[in-house]
Short mmCIF file of C-alpha atoms in Angstrom, two decimals:
data_model
loop_
_atom_site.label_atom_id
_atom_site.label_comp_id
_atom_site.label_asym_id
_atom_site.label_seq_id
_atom_site.Cartn_x
_atom_site.Cartn_y
_atom_site.Cartn_z
CA MET A 15 31.75 17.01 11.68
CA LYS A 16 32.25 17.66 7.99
CA LYS A 17 31.44 14.86 5.56
CA ILE A 18 32.56 13.84 2.09
CA PHE A 19 29.78 13.53 -0.51
CA VAL A 20 30.58 11.68 -3.74
CA LEU A 21 28.06 12.60 -6.46
CA ASP A 22 26.76 10.24 -9.13
CA THR A 23 26.20 11.58 -12.65
CA ASN A 24 22.41 11.38 -12.40
CA VAL A 25 22.41 13.83 -9.48
CA LEU A 26 24.03 16.56 -11.57
CA LEU A 27 21.91 15.78 -14.62
CA HIS A 28 18.82 16.03 -12.42
CA ASP A 29 19.91 19.26 -10.69
CA PRO A 30 22.95 21.09 -12.13
CA LYS A 31 23.22 23.18 -8.95
CA ALA A 32 23.37 20.12 -6.69
CA ILE A 33 27.00 20.85 -5.76
CA PHE A 34 25.76 23.86 -3.74
CA ALA A 35 23.26 21.78 -1.72
CA PHE A 36 25.76 20.22 0.73
CA GLU A 37 26.57 23.29 2.82
CA GLU A 38 29.94 23.09 4.62
CA HIS A 39 30.81 19.58 3.44
CA GLU A 40 33.26 18.47 0.76
CA VAL A 41 31.76 17.51 -2.60
CA ILE A 42 33.60 15.04 -4.83
CA ILE A 43 32.90 14.61 -8.54
CA PRO A 44 34.61 11.48 -9.94
CA ALA A 45 36.36 11.98 -13.29
CA VAL A 46 34.09 9.38 -14.90
CA VAL A 47 31.12 11.65 -14.09
CA LEU A 48 32.63 14.34 -16.31
CA GLU A 49 32.91 11.78 -19.11
CA GLU A 50 29.24 10.85 -18.76
CA ILE A 51 28.18 14.51 -18.66
CA ASP A 52 30.26 15.16 -21.78
CA SER A 53 28.43 12.35 -23.59
CA LYS A 54 25.06 14.03 -22.85
CA LYS A 55 25.85 17.66 -23.66
CA ARG A 56 24.73 17.43 -27.30
CA ASN A 57 21.29 16.06 -26.44
CA ALA A 58 18.37 18.32 -27.36
CA ASP A 59 16.35 17.28 -24.30
CA GLU A 60 16.52 18.39 -20.67
CA LEU A 61 19.41 16.03 -19.92
CA GLY A 62 21.41 17.83 -22.59
CA ARG A 63 20.51 21.24 -21.19
CA ASN A 64 21.47 20.16 -17.68
CA ALA A 65 24.72 18.66 -18.92
CA ARG A 66 25.62 21.96 -20.56
CA SER A 67 24.65 23.83 -17.38
CA VAL A 68 26.95 21.62 -15.30
CA SER A 69 29.77 22.20 -17.78
CA ARG A 70 29.36 25.99 -17.61
CA LEU A 71 29.13 25.91 -13.82
CA LEU A 72 32.32 23.89 -13.44
CA ASP A 73 34.07 26.15 -15.93
CA SER A 74 33.13 29.21 -13.86
CA LEU A 75 34.49 27.53 -10.71
CA ARG A 76 37.82 27.00 -12.45
CA GLN A 77 38.42 30.71 -12.01
CA GLN A 78 38.91 30.05 -8.29
CA GLY A 79 41.60 27.41 -8.73
CA GLN A 80 42.38 23.93 -10.01
CA LEU A 81 39.32 21.69 -9.66
CA HIS A 82 41.45 18.60 -9.02
CA ASP A 83 43.01 20.40 -6.04
CA GLY A 84 39.64 21.58 -4.74
CA VAL A 85 37.93 24.98 -4.82
CA PRO A 86 35.83 26.67 -2.11
CA LEU A 87 32.04 26.90 -2.40
CA GLN A 88 29.79 29.70 -1.20
CA HIS A 89 28.47 27.93 1.93
CA GLY A 90 31.88 27.02 3.35
CA GLY A 91 32.23 23.65 1.65
CA SER A 92 34.51 22.70 -1.21
CA LEU A 93 34.35 20.98 -4.59
CA LYS A 94 36.92 18.61 -6.02
CA VAL A 95 37.13 16.67 -9.26
CA GLU A 96 38.78 13.41 -8.23
CA LEU A 97 41.51 11.90 -10.39
CA ASN A 98 43.57 9.86 -7.90
CA HIS A 99 41.13 7.51 -6.18
CA ARG A 100 40.27 5.41 -9.21
CA SER A 101 41.78 2.09 -8.14
CA PHE A 102 39.29 -0.64 -9.04
CA VAL A 103 40.85 -3.44 -7.00
CA LYS A 104 38.54 -3.35 -3.95
CA VAL A 105 35.33 -3.01 -5.96
CA GLN A 106 36.44 -5.74 -8.37
CA GLU A 107 36.19 -8.28 -5.56
CA MET A 108 32.40 -7.79 -5.57
CA PHE A 109 31.64 -6.39 -9.04
CA SER A 110 34.13 -7.47 -11.67
CA GLU A 111 32.92 -5.41 -14.63
CA ALA A 112 34.50 -1.96 -14.92
CA THR A 113 31.28 -0.07 -15.69
CA ASN A 114 30.93 3.65 -15.07
CA ASP A 115 28.71 2.97 -12.04
CA ASN A 116 31.32 0.65 -10.55
CA ARG A 117 34.07 3.20 -11.20
CA ILE A 118 32.06 5.80 -9.25
CA LEU A 119 31.60 3.25 -6.46
CA ALA A 120 35.36 2.68 -6.49
CA VAL A 121 36.04 6.38 -5.90
CA ALA A 122 33.69 6.45 -2.91
CA LEU A 123 35.08 3.20 -1.47
CA ASN A 124 38.71 4.32 -1.81
CA TYR A 125 37.86 7.57 -0.03
CA LYS A 126 36.20 5.61 2.78
CA LEU A 127 39.18 3.28 3.19
CA GLU A 128 41.51 6.28 3.28
CA GLU A 129 39.38 8.08 5.89
CA ASP A 130 39.13 4.94 8.06
CA GLU A 131 42.89 5.07 8.60
CA LYS A 132 42.75 8.58 10.04
CA ALA A 133 42.49 9.44 13.73
CA ALA A 134 39.33 11.51 13.09
CA PRO A 135 37.75 9.96 9.99
CA ARG A 136 35.07 11.82 8.08
CA SER A 137 31.94 10.05 6.87
CA VAL A 138 31.89 9.28 3.15
CA VAL A 139 28.44 9.32 1.52
CA LEU A 140 27.64 8.32 -2.05
CA VAL A 141 24.72 10.35 -3.42
CA SER A 142 22.84 8.75 -6.32
CA LYS A 143 19.33 8.72 -7.73
CA ASP A 144 19.97 5.21 -9.09
CA VAL A 145 18.49 2.65 -6.68
CA LEU A 146 20.79 -0.15 -7.88
CA VAL A 147 23.88 1.98 -7.32
CA ARG A 148 22.73 2.59 -3.75
CA ILE A 149 22.17 -1.15 -3.28
CA LYS A 150 25.67 -1.90 -4.62
CA ALA A 151 27.05 0.68 -2.20
CA ASP A 152 25.39 -1.17 0.70
CA VAL A 153 27.06 -4.40 -0.44
CA LEU A 154 30.43 -2.63 -0.36
CA GLY A 155 29.77 -1.21 3.11
CA LEU A 156 29.32 2.33 1.84
CA THR A 157 26.76 4.84 3.08
CA ALA A 158 24.49 5.81 0.17
CA GLU A 159 21.65 8.32 -0.07
CA ASP A 160 19.19 9.59 -2.62
CA TYR A 161 19.43 13.27 -3.56
CA LEU A 162 16.81 14.83 -1.30
CA SER A 163 17.29 18.60 -1.67
CA ASP A 164 14.59 18.95 -4.33
CA ARG A 165 11.97 16.92 -2.52
CA THR A 166 8.61 18.23 -1.38
CA ALA A 167 6.40 16.72 1.30
CA ASP A 168 5.83 12.99 1.57
CA PRO A 169 2.88 11.94 -0.67
CA SER A 170 0.76 11.21 2.39
CA GLU A 171 1.45 14.74 3.67
CA LEU A 172 1.10 16.56 0.34
CA TYR A 173 -1.40 19.40 0.38
CA GLY A 174 -4.85 18.04 -0.50
CA GLY A 175 -6.72 21.29 -1.15
CA HIS A 176 -9.57 20.68 1.29
CA CYS A 177 -10.22 19.97 4.95
CA THR A 178 -13.12 19.14 7.27
CA LEU A 179 -13.79 21.15 10.42
CA LYS A 180 -16.22 20.36 13.21
CA VAL A 181 -17.81 23.53 14.57
CA HIS A 182 -20.73 24.61 16.73
CA PRO A 183 -23.98 24.61 14.71
CA SER A 184 -24.33 28.34 15.30
CA VAL A 185 -21.24 28.90 13.14
CA ILE A 186 -22.90 27.08 10.22
CA ASP A 187 -26.09 29.04 10.77
CA GLU A 188 -24.13 32.31 10.69
CA PHE A 189 -22.58 31.38 7.36
CA TYR A 190 -25.98 30.66 5.80
CA SER A 191 -27.28 33.97 7.17
CA TYR A 192 -24.44 36.23 5.99
CA ARG A 193 -23.01 34.12 3.08
CA TYR A 194 -19.48 34.50 4.39
CA LEU A 195 -17.51 33.64 7.50
CA PRO A 196 -14.30 35.30 8.81
CA ILE A 197 -11.58 32.66 9.26
CA SER A 198 -10.51 34.34 12.50
CA GLN A 199 -13.87 33.36 13.98
CA LEU A 200 -12.99 29.66 13.69
CA GLY A 201 -10.17 29.97 16.24
CA LEU A 202 -7.79 27.72 14.27
CA SER A 203 -4.22 27.13 15.43
CA TYR A 204 -3.06 26.94 11.81
CA SER A 205 -3.72 28.99 8.69
CA LEU A 206 -5.85 28.03 5.71
CA ASN A 207 -4.57 28.49 2.16
CA PRO A 208 -6.15 30.63 -0.58
CA HIS A 209 -8.88 28.77 -2.48
CA GLU A 210 -8.77 25.86 -0.04
CA PHE A 211 -12.12 24.13 0.39
CA VAL A 212 -13.59 23.70 3.85
CA ILE A 213 -16.39 21.36 4.86
CA LEU A 214 -18.03 22.49 8.08
CA LYS A 215 -19.79 19.81 10.11
CA ASP A 216 -21.87 20.08 13.25
CA GLU A 217 -19.79 19.01 16.25
CA MET A 218 -23.02 18.14 18.07
CA GLY A 219 -23.63 15.26 15.66
CA SER A 220 -26.54 16.51 13.56
CA GLY A 221 -26.52 16.35 9.77
CA LYS A 222 -25.99 20.10 9.44
CA SER A 223 -23.03 20.97 7.18
CA ALA A 224 -21.71 23.52 4.69
CA LEU A 225 -19.24 23.52 1.80
CA LEU A 226 -17.17 26.71 1.58
CA LYS A 227 -14.02 28.03 -0.07
CA VAL A 228 -11.29 30.30 1.27
CA ASP A 229 -11.02 33.57 -0.63
CA ALA A 230 -7.87 34.68 -2.49
CA GLU A 231 -6.60 36.68 0.52
CA ALA A 232 -7.14 33.74 2.90
CA ALA A 233 -9.20 36.05 5.13
CA ARG A 234 -12.68 34.59 5.00
CA LEU A 235 -14.78 31.65 3.87
CA GLU A 236 -17.19 32.17 1.00
CA PRO A 237 -19.82 30.07 -0.78
CA LEU A 238 -18.84 28.25 -3.93
CA TYR A 239 -18.74 30.40 -7.05
CA LEU A 240 -20.72 27.91 -9.16
CA SER A 241 -23.82 25.77 -8.84
CA ASN A 242 -23.71 22.01 -9.30
CA ASP A 243 -25.13 22.12 -12.83
CA PRO A 244 -23.66 19.78 -15.50
CA VAL A 245 -20.69 21.06 -17.51
CA TRP A 246 -20.77 19.82 -21.10
CA GLY A 247 -22.94 16.96 -19.91
CA ILE A 248 -20.61 16.10 -17.03
CA SER A 249 -21.86 16.37 -13.45
CA ALA A 250 -19.72 16.06 -10.35
CA ARG A 251 -20.18 12.62 -8.84
CA ASN A 252 -18.62 13.46 -5.49
CA VAL A 253 -17.74 16.51 -3.44
CA GLN A 254 -14.10 16.55 -4.55
CA GLN A 255 -15.09 16.57 -8.20
CA ARG A 256 -17.35 19.54 -7.44
CA MET A 257 -14.37 21.27 -5.86
CA ALA A 258 -12.31 20.54 -8.99
CA LEU A 259 -14.97 22.04 -11.28
CA GLU A 260 -15.13 25.10 -9.03
CA LEU A 261 -11.42 25.71 -9.58
CA LEU A 262 -11.50 24.83 -13.27
CA LEU A 263 -14.39 27.20 -14.09
CA HIS A 264 -13.30 30.10 -11.88
CA ASP A 265 -11.78 32.72 -14.19
CA ASP A 266 -9.79 34.42 -11.43
CA ILE A 267 -7.66 31.33 -10.70
CA PRO A 268 -5.14 31.11 -13.58
CA LEU A 269 -3.26 28.08 -12.20
CA VAL A 270 -5.03 24.89 -11.13
CA THR A 271 -3.38 21.64 -10.05
CA ILE A 272 -5.31 18.38 -9.78
CA THR A 273 -3.86 15.13 -8.46
CA GLY A 274 -5.47 11.75 -8.04
CA LYS A 275 -5.29 8.09 -8.93
CA ALA A 276 -6.37 6.71 -12.29
CA GLY A 277 -10.12 6.87 -12.77
CA THR A 278 -10.85 9.78 -10.46
CA GLY A 279 -11.95 11.98 -13.38
CA LYS A 280 -9.06 14.44 -13.69
CA THR A 281 -8.83 14.52 -17.49
CA LEU A 282 -12.56 14.35 -18.17
CA LEU A 283 -13.38 17.21 -15.78
CA ALA A 284 -10.59 19.41 -17.16
CA LEU A 285 -11.64 18.80 -20.78
CA ALA A 286 -15.31 19.47 -19.99
CA ALA A 287 -14.41 22.74 -18.25
CA GLY A 288 -12.10 23.73 -21.11
CA LEU A 289 -14.74 23.08 -23.75
CA CYS A 290 -17.28 25.07 -21.73
CA LYS A 291 -14.97 28.06 -21.40
CA VAL A 292 -13.77 28.01 -25.01
CA GLU A 293 -16.82 26.92 -27.01
CA ASP A 294 -19.71 28.17 -24.83
CA ASP A 295 -18.42 31.15 -22.85
CA HIS A 296 -15.74 32.24 -25.37
CA LYS A 297 -13.56 33.25 -22.44
CA TYR A 298 -10.46 31.79 -24.14
CA LYS A 299 -9.49 31.68 -27.80
CA LYS A 300 -8.26 28.11 -27.82
CA LEU A 301 -8.18 24.90 -25.80
CA LEU A 302 -4.64 23.50 -25.81
CA ILE A 303 -4.18 19.97 -24.47
CA ALA A 304 -0.68 18.54 -24.08
CA ARG A 305 1.08 15.70 -22.32
CA PRO A 306 4.74 14.70 -22.03
CA VAL A 307 6.02 11.92 -24.24
CA VAL A 308 7.75 9.64 -21.74
CA PRO A 309 8.33 6.28 -23.46
CA MET A 310 7.93 3.01 -21.59
CA GLY A 311 9.20 1.07 -24.61
CA LYS A 312 10.26 2.34 -28.01
CA ASP A 313 10.77 6.06 -28.34
CA ILE A 314 8.48 8.20 -30.49
CA GLY A 315 11.02 8.31 -33.33
CA TYR A 316 10.52 4.61 -34.02
CA LEU A 317 6.83 5.00 -34.77
CA PRO A 318 5.87 5.21 -38.46
CA GLY A 319 4.33 8.20 -40.19
CA GLU A 320 4.38 11.98 -39.93
CA LYS A 321 4.30 13.95 -36.68
CA ASP A 322 0.53 13.65 -36.13
CA GLU A 323 0.62 9.91 -36.77
CA LYS A 324 3.55 9.48 -34.40
CA LEU A 325 1.80 11.47 -31.68
CA ARG A 326 -1.57 9.71 -31.90
CA PRO A 327 -0.67 6.69 -29.67
CA TRP A 328 0.64 9.03 -26.97
CA MET A 329 -2.36 11.36 -27.19
CA GLN A 330 -4.99 8.60 -27.44
CA PRO A 331 -6.14 8.97 -23.78
CA ILE A 332 -7.04 12.59 -24.60
CA TYR A 333 -8.95 11.57 -27.72
CA ASP A 334 -10.81 8.89 -25.75
CA ASN A 335 -12.15 11.51 -23.36
CA LEU A 336 -13.00 13.90 -26.21
CA GLU A 337 -14.92 11.11 -27.98
CA PHE A 338 -16.93 10.60 -24.79
CA LEU A 339 -17.67 14.32 -24.40
CA PHE A 340 -18.67 14.75 -28.06
CA ASP A 341 -20.56 11.42 -28.00
CA THR A 342 -19.05 10.24 -31.29
CA LYS A 343 -20.29 6.99 -32.78
CA LYS A 344 -17.69 6.09 -35.41
CA SER A 345 -13.91 5.93 -35.46
CA GLY A 346 -12.47 9.07 -36.99
CA ASP A 347 -15.47 11.27 -36.16
CA ILE A 348 -13.55 13.11 -33.44
CA ASP A 349 -10.86 14.14 -35.94
CA LYS A 350 -13.49 15.69 -38.20
CA ILE A 351 -15.07 17.51 -35.25
CA LEU A 352 -11.76 18.92 -34.05
CA MET A 353 -10.82 19.96 -37.58
CA GLY A 354 -14.16 21.73 -37.96
CA LEU A 355 -13.93 23.56 -34.65
CA GLY A 356 -10.35 24.72 -35.09
CA SER A 357 -10.20 25.95 -31.50
CA ILE A 358 -9.03 22.68 -29.93
CA GLN A 359 -5.39 21.66 -30.25
CA VAL A 360 -3.92 18.37 -28.99
CA GLU A 361 -0.14 18.57 -28.86
CA ALA A 362 2.93 16.87 -27.43
CA LEU A 363 4.55 18.91 -24.69
CA THR A 364 7.80 18.96 -26.67
CA TYR A 365 6.39 21.60 -29.02
CA ILE A 366 5.38 24.10 -26.33
CA ARG A 367 8.93 25.24 -25.51
CA GLY A 368 9.68 28.73 -26.75
CA ARG A 369 6.06 29.67 -27.36
CA SER A 370 4.04 32.45 -25.79
CA ILE A 371 0.46 31.31 -25.29
CA PRO A 372 -2.05 34.13 -24.50
CA SER A 373 -5.80 33.75 -23.94
CA GLN A 374 -5.79 29.96 -23.96
CA PHE A 375 -7.12 27.25 -21.67
CA ILE A 376 -4.03 25.04 -21.31
CA ILE A 377 -4.34 21.48 -19.97
CA ILE A 378 -1.16 19.57 -19.17
CA ASP A 379 -1.93 15.90 -18.55
CA GLU A 380 0.48 13.44 -16.86
CA ALA A 381 2.35 16.37 -15.30
CA GLN A 382 3.90 14.05 -12.71
CA ASN A 383 6.41 13.04 -15.41
CA LEU A 384 7.77 16.60 -15.59
CA THR A 385 10.82 17.93 -13.78
CA ARG A 386 10.89 21.21 -11.89
CA HIS A 387 12.59 22.94 -14.81
CA GLU A 388 10.02 21.65 -17.31
CA VAL A 389 7.12 22.78 -15.13
CA LYS A 390 8.67 26.23 -14.81
CA THR A 391 9.06 26.39 -18.59
CA ILE A 392 5.41 25.47 -19.14
CA ILE A 393 3.89 27.88 -16.62
CA SER A 394 6.11 30.69 -17.86
CA ARG A 395 4.71 30.12 -21.40
CA ALA A 396 1.27 31.26 -20.26
CA GLY A 397 0.51 34.67 -21.69
CA GLU A 398 -1.99 37.29 -20.58
CA GLY A 399 -5.45 35.85 -20.03
CA SER A 400 -4.42 32.16 -20.10
CA LYS A 401 -5.31 29.49 -17.57
CA VAL A 402 -3.00 26.52 -16.90
CA ILE A 403 -4.23 23.17 -15.59
CA LEU A 404 -1.59 20.69 -14.35
CA MET A 405 -2.85 17.24 -13.46
CA GLY A 406 -1.56 13.75 -12.85
CA ASP A 407 -0.91 10.99 -10.35
CA PRO A 408 2.32 11.50 -8.36
CA GLU A 409 2.32 7.78 -7.55
CA GLN A 410 2.37 6.76 -11.23
CA ILE A 411 5.65 8.03 -12.66
CA ASP A 412 7.47 6.72 -15.75
CA HIS A 413 10.41 9.16 -15.65
CA PRO A 414 13.59 7.29 -14.58
CA TYR A 415 14.86 9.93 -12.10
CA LEU A 416 11.61 11.28 -10.62
CA ASP A 417 9.50 9.98 -7.78
CA ALA A 418 6.36 10.97 -5.89
CA VAL A 419 8.10 13.78 -3.99
CA SER A 420 10.60 15.14 -6.52
CA ASN A 421 8.42 15.52 -9.63
CA GLY A 422 7.33 18.85 -11.04
CA LEU A 423 3.63 18.43 -10.27
CA SER A 424 4.20 17.84 -6.54
CA TYR A 425 6.67 20.75 -6.55
CA VAL A 426 4.05 23.15 -7.98
CA VAL A 427 1.37 21.94 -5.54
CA ASP A 428 3.65 22.52 -2.57
CA THR A 429 5.12 25.81 -3.81
CA PHE A 430 1.91 27.51 -4.95
CA LYS A 431 -0.44 26.43 -2.15
CA LYS A 432 -0.21 29.82 -0.42
CA GLU A 433 -0.61 31.88 -3.61
CA GLY A 434 -3.90 33.59 -4.37
CA LEU A 435 -3.57 32.94 -8.11
CA SER A 436 -3.66 29.16 -7.75
CA GLY A 437 -5.88 26.40 -6.46
CA HIS A 438 -5.41 22.69 -5.85
CA ILE A 439 -7.55 19.63 -5.20
CA THR A 440 -6.66 15.97 -4.71
CA LEU A 441 -9.25 13.53 -6.00
CA THR A 442 -9.41 10.25 -4.09
CA LYS A 443 -12.62 8.54 -5.14
CA GLY A 444 -12.53 6.61 -8.42
CA GLU A 445 -15.55 7.07 -10.68
CA ARG A 446 -14.44 5.16 -13.80
CA SER A 447 -15.73 1.79 -12.55
CA LYS A 448 -15.60 -0.39 -9.46
CA LEU A 449 -12.93 -2.51 -11.16
CA ALA A 450 -10.78 0.55 -11.97
CA GLN A 451 -11.05 1.83 -8.40
CA LEU A 452 -10.11 -1.58 -6.99
CA ALA A 453 -7.15 -1.83 -9.34
CA ALA A 454 -5.93 1.66 -8.40
CA ASP A 455 -6.11 0.74 -4.71
CA LEU A 456 -4.68 -2.78 -4.83
CA LEU A 457 -2.18 -2.93 -7.70
#
C-alpha cells in the first residue's frame, strides 16, 4: 500500500534529490520547510548550494502543475507542498512552543489523524535526520525514520580491504614457486576486489603463510610491490600498516582510502609516503595536505589573525606529524623547513574547490566529515598524474547530519572497491600508545 512521507528540512539540505527516493509513495513538503530552505539559499557552503538546488528542482516541477495540489514524480509517486495541515493544536498539547520542528511535526500528525478516519488509511512517516525530531515524533505516536537512501554498508560490514584464507599448503608452495596465483584456483564462492590483500594460511595448522595482493583486473594474486623497508624513517608495525604503505607507494593506484580508529597511523603513514614520493622519488611536483574545517565550538571566523593564523589550530595535527617526521627540536622549526622546501602545502579543504590539481600527492585527512558531494568535488579536482589519499575514522564524525554509513569516506570505500584504479585498507591496531589504543576501544 502507498504511504505518505513527510520530509524534514535537513533531508532536502542533505540530499536535494531526496524527493525522488520514495518510489510510488506520496511525498509531502511542509510550507515551513520552504521557509527554512529560503533562509539557507544565500550561504556560500554546501547547505547553501543544496538549498539552491532544491529551489531549482521545485521550480522545474511547477511546470507540471500547482505544487500545493500535487504533481506526479517519475517513479509513480507524487509531490505536494502542504499548506492546509498546519493546525498546531494537537502538537501543542505535548510541545507548546511553535518552533519550525514542531510545525513540521504538526503537519505529519494532522495527516495521520486524517488518514486514521479513512476506511483504508495510509501510513504516514516523518523522515528526518534530526534524532530529537524523531524522538518527538515517537512521543506524538508518529512513525519516524532517518533518511536511509544514501547509506552504505553498516560499519561492521564495510569493506576492509583484506581477508584471510585457509588453503592447502601446496597452494602456498605454488605461489612461492611461480610468484603468482590464479584466483580461480582458490575455488572461492565469492569474488575478490582489485588490490585487495589476501593472507594465505595453511589449513593443516603449520606456520606456513603468504601475504599477497589481488591485481588490478582481479584475476590473480601477486606478491607485494614493495619490500618492508622504512619510508622516511617509518616502518610498518603490523601487517595492515604494511598493506597501507603498499597502496600509498604504488604509483598505479591513483585513489587510496584508509580508515581506522585514532592512533592506528593513518596520517603518519600517508605523510611519510607523500614525502618519499615528492622529495625522494620526485614522482609528484607537490605534496598537498588538507582537512575539512568542521567546528566543534567557535567557527574559524572567530579566530584572530590572517588566514594562515586562523588555519593553524585546525591544521595542527598535520604539523604534529610533520614535526615527528622531520625530527624538529624547537617550536617554529617546521615552518622554516616547509618554507624552504616549497613543495609541501598544508591547506584547509575550503580552498580546493574550483582548482585543477595535476601531478600532486593529495592527502585529505578527516574525510569522514565530508558529504558525498564534497568527496566528488575533491576527487574530480585531481588532474593528470595526481594521487588522492582519503583517510579518517567513520566512527568519529563531527558533521551534524552525517553518520558512520552516510559520510563521504564510507561512500567512496563502498563505491570504488571494485575499481582497478583504487585501493582500500582498514587499520585496526593502534600503534600510538597502549593508552591511546585503550581509549579508542573503550571510550
